[in-house]
Amino acid sequence: MGVQRAPYYLAIGHVTVDLDPDSGTPRLGGTALYAALTAARFGMEAAILTRGNYETFGADIREALARYSREVAMIVQESSAPTVFTNRTVAGRREQVVHSWAGTIDLSGLPPAWRSAPIIHLAPVAQEIDPRQASRLNPEFLGATPQGWMRQWPRGGGRVRLIPLRLPLEVTTRLDGLVLSTLEHTLARDEIEAVAQRGVVAITRGPDGATVIDRGRSYDIPAYSVPVRDDVGAGDVFAAVLFLLRAQHEGTLWAGKMAAAAAALRIRGIGPDAVPTRDEVERFLDRLGERRR
């Protein structure tokens, strides 16, 4: 896909390098990558605007970036380094360390056609998007996974801590979708309330499922029990499916179940390669006897 044509699904955020907490092995990650790959594997033209430099991480990372670029169009703004995380789960909670930061993404670097992509997903992971720049975007559906606006770490790198979400009112009132984790939602009550009045909000709870609120009506979405190999990116896949299907006016309950099933299939494997296709998700639900309502 060339830059002259808008993708159907545009994700904006850092494509990260995630280091295995035990071996230190690097793997590509980040919400933008997981979300855009999900949209692509659901049959949509997808694209990413990101910032980073992946040359220092060797042939495996460069090969993976090239491979995913065949599925998803990417614009990579120049940086001295990528954003690098180590993610570790301790007592059921994720602990994160930032080792390097790629810098702020300049939304003025979007090709004009991309600014009107039908679905735009603001997918910050490390304070890389100035939310005030969202006024430059004109999608039919604007979604956000705001975790990156809620992270703070020492200058030069270090352990991440959560901070309250503070979005400008002009951004909150434009959002059609918002997905947060159970740890984040207590720090974003005002934004959740505002978006839920006119759009869809999901609060994910890992193995305890999710709550989806769509224009004031609440739905309990079950988690599907599967063997877990790697849970990084599961919430990102959930968000992408929810945004995609609600933008296409699928029923909220079915969209939530599809999102939960996609997340379940993701955690059965390792990394972005385990992001499922739409056919795989539908077959999974069909085997469980779930039907679209």
CSV table of C-alpha atoms in Angstrom, one decimal, residues 59-181:
chain,number,residue,atom,x,y,z
A,59,ALA,CA,19.6,-9.3,12.0
A,60,ASP,CA,16.7,-11.0,13.8
A,61,ILE,CA,15.0,-7.7,14.7
A,62,ARG,CA,15.6,-6.2,11.2
A,63,GLU,CA,14.2,-9.4,9.6
A,64,ALA,CA,11.1,-9.3,11.8
A,65,LEU,CA,10.5,-5.6,11.0
A,66,ALA,CA,10.8,-6.3,7.3
A,67,ARG,CA,8.5,-9.3,7.6
A,68,TYR,CA,5.8,-7.3,9.4
A,69,SER,CA,6.2,-4.5,7.0
A,70,ARG,CA,4.9,-6.9,4.3
A,71,GLU,CA,1.6,-7.1,6.2
A,72,VAL,CA,1.4,-3.5,7.5
A,73,ALA,CA,2.6,-0.3,5.9
A,74,MET,CA,5.0,1.6,8.2
A,75,ILE,CA,6.5,5.0,8.4
A,76,VAL,CA,9.4,5.1,10.9
A,77,GLN,CA,10.6,8.5,11.9
A,78,GLU,CA,14.3,8.8,12.6
A,79,SER,CA,15.7,8.3,16.1
A,80,SER,CA,18.9,7.4,17.8
A,81,ALA,CA,17.4,4.3,19.4
A,82,PRO,CA,14.1,2.4,19.8
A,83,THR,CA,12.0,2.4,22.9
A,84,VAL,CA,13.2,-0.7,24.8
A,85,PHE,CA,11.2,-2.3,27.6
A,86,THR,CA,11.6,-5.3,29.9
A,87,ASN,CA,8.2,-6.6,31.0
A,88,ARG,CA,8.0,-9.0,34.0
A,89,THR,CA,4.9,-10.3,35.8
A,90,VAL,CA,5.3,-10.4,39.5
A,91,ALA,CA,2.4,-11.5,41.8
A,92,GLY,CA,0.0,-11.1,38.9
A,93,ARG,CA,1.1,-7.5,38.1
A,94,ARG,CA,3.3,-6.4,35.3
A,95,GLU,CA,6.5,-4.6,36.2
A,96,GLN,CA,8.1,-2.6,33.4
A,97,VAL,CA,11.5,-1.1,33.0
A,98,VAL,CA,12.3,1.4,30.2
A,99,HIS,CA,15.9,1.1,28.9
A,100,SER,CA,15.8,3.7,26.1
A,101,TRP,CA,13.2,6.0,24.5
A,102,ALA,CA,12.7,6.8,20.8
A,103,GLY,CA,11.2,10.2,21.3
A,104,THR,CA,8.0,12.0,20.4
A,105,ILE,CA,6.2,11.0,17.2
A,106,ASP,CA,5.4,14.0,15.0
A,107,LEU,CA,1.9,13.6,13.7
A,108,SER,CA,2.6,16.2,11.0
A,109,GLY,CA,4.7,13.5,9.4
A,110,LEU,CA,1.5,11.6,8.4
A,111,PRO,CA,0.8,11.6,4.7
A,112,PRO,CA,-2.4,13.7,4.1
A,113,ALA,CA,-4.4,10.7,3.0
A,114,TRP,CA,-3.6,8.8,6.2
A,115,ARG,CA,-5.0,11.5,8.4
A,116,SER,CA,-8.5,10.5,7.2
A,117,ALA,CA,-8.1,6.7,7.7
A,118,PRO,CA,-11.5,5.3,8.7
A,119,ILE,CA,-10.1,4.0,12.0
A,120,ILE,CA,-7.2,5.7,13.8
A,121,HIS,CA,-5.9,4.1,17.0
A,122,LEU,CA,-3.8,6.4,19.3
A,123,ALA,CA,-1.5,3.7,20.8
A,124,PRO,CA,1.1,5.4,23.0
A,125,VAL,CA,3.3,3.2,25.2
A,126,ALA,CA,5.8,5.7,26.5
A,127,GLN,CA,4.5,9.3,26.3
A,128,GLU,CA,5.4,9.5,22.6
A,129,ILE,CA,2.2,11.2,21.4
A,130,ASP,CA,1.2,14.7,22.2
A,131,PRO,CA,-2.6,14.3,22.5
A,132,ARG,CA,-3.2,17.8,21.4
A,133,GLN,CA,-2.0,16.9,17.9
A,134,ALA,CA,-5.0,14.7,17.5
A,135,SER,CA,-6.8,17.7,16.1
A,136,ARG,CA,-4.9,17.0,12.9
A,137,LEU,CA,-6.7,13.7,12.5
A,138,ASN,CA,-10.0,13.2,10.8
A,139,PRO,CA,-11.1,9.5,11.1
A,140,GLU,CA,-14.6,8.1,11.2
A,141,PHE,CA,-13.6,6.2,14.4
A,142,LEU,CA,-10.9,7.5,16.8
A,143,GLY,CA,-9.8,5.0,19.5
A,144,ALA,CA,-7.2,5.1,22.2
A,145,THR,CA,-5.3,2.8,24.5
A,146,PRO,CA,-4.0,5.4,26.9
A,147,GLN,CA,-1.5,3.4,28.8
A,148,GLY,CA,1.5,5.3,27.4
A,149,TRP,CA,0.0,8.6,28.7
A,150,MET,CA,-0.2,7.0,32.2
A,151,ARG,CA,3.5,5.9,32.5
A,152,GLN,CA,6.3,7.8,34.1
A,153,TRP,CA,9.9,6.7,34.6
A,154,PRO,CA,13.2,8.3,35.7
A,155,ARG,CA,15.1,10.3,33.1
A,156,GLY,CA,17.6,8.0,31.4
A,157,GLY,CA,15.5,4.9,32.0
A,158,GLY,CA,14.2,2.9,34.9
A,159,ARG,CA,11.1,1.3,36.4
A,160,VAL,CA,7.7,2.5,35.2
A,161,ARG,CA,5.1,3.8,37.6
A,162,LEU,CA,1.4,4.6,36.8
A,163,ILE,CA,0.2,8.2,36.9
A,164,PRO,CA,-3.4,9.6,36.4
A,165,LEU,CA,-4.6,10.1,32.9
A,166,ARG,CA,-5.0,13.8,32.0
A,167,LEU,CA,-6.3,14.2,28.5
A,168,PRO,CA,-7.4,17.6,27.1
A,169,LEU,CA,-11.2,17.9,26.9
A,170,GLU,CA,-11.0,18.5,23.2
A,171,VAL,CA,-9.4,15.0,22.8
A,172,THR,CA,-11.7,13.2,25.2
A,173,THR,CA,-14.8,14.5,23.5
A,174,ARG,CA,-13.6,13.2,20.1
A,175,LEU,CA,-12.8,9.7,21.2
A,176,ASP,CA,-15.1,6.9,20.0
A,177,GLY,CA,-13.3,4.1,21.9
A,178,LEU,CA,-11.1,3.7,24.9
A,179,VAL,CA,-9.5,0.5,26.3
A,180,LEU,CA,-7.7,0.3,29.6
A,181,SER,CA,-6.6,-2.4,32.0
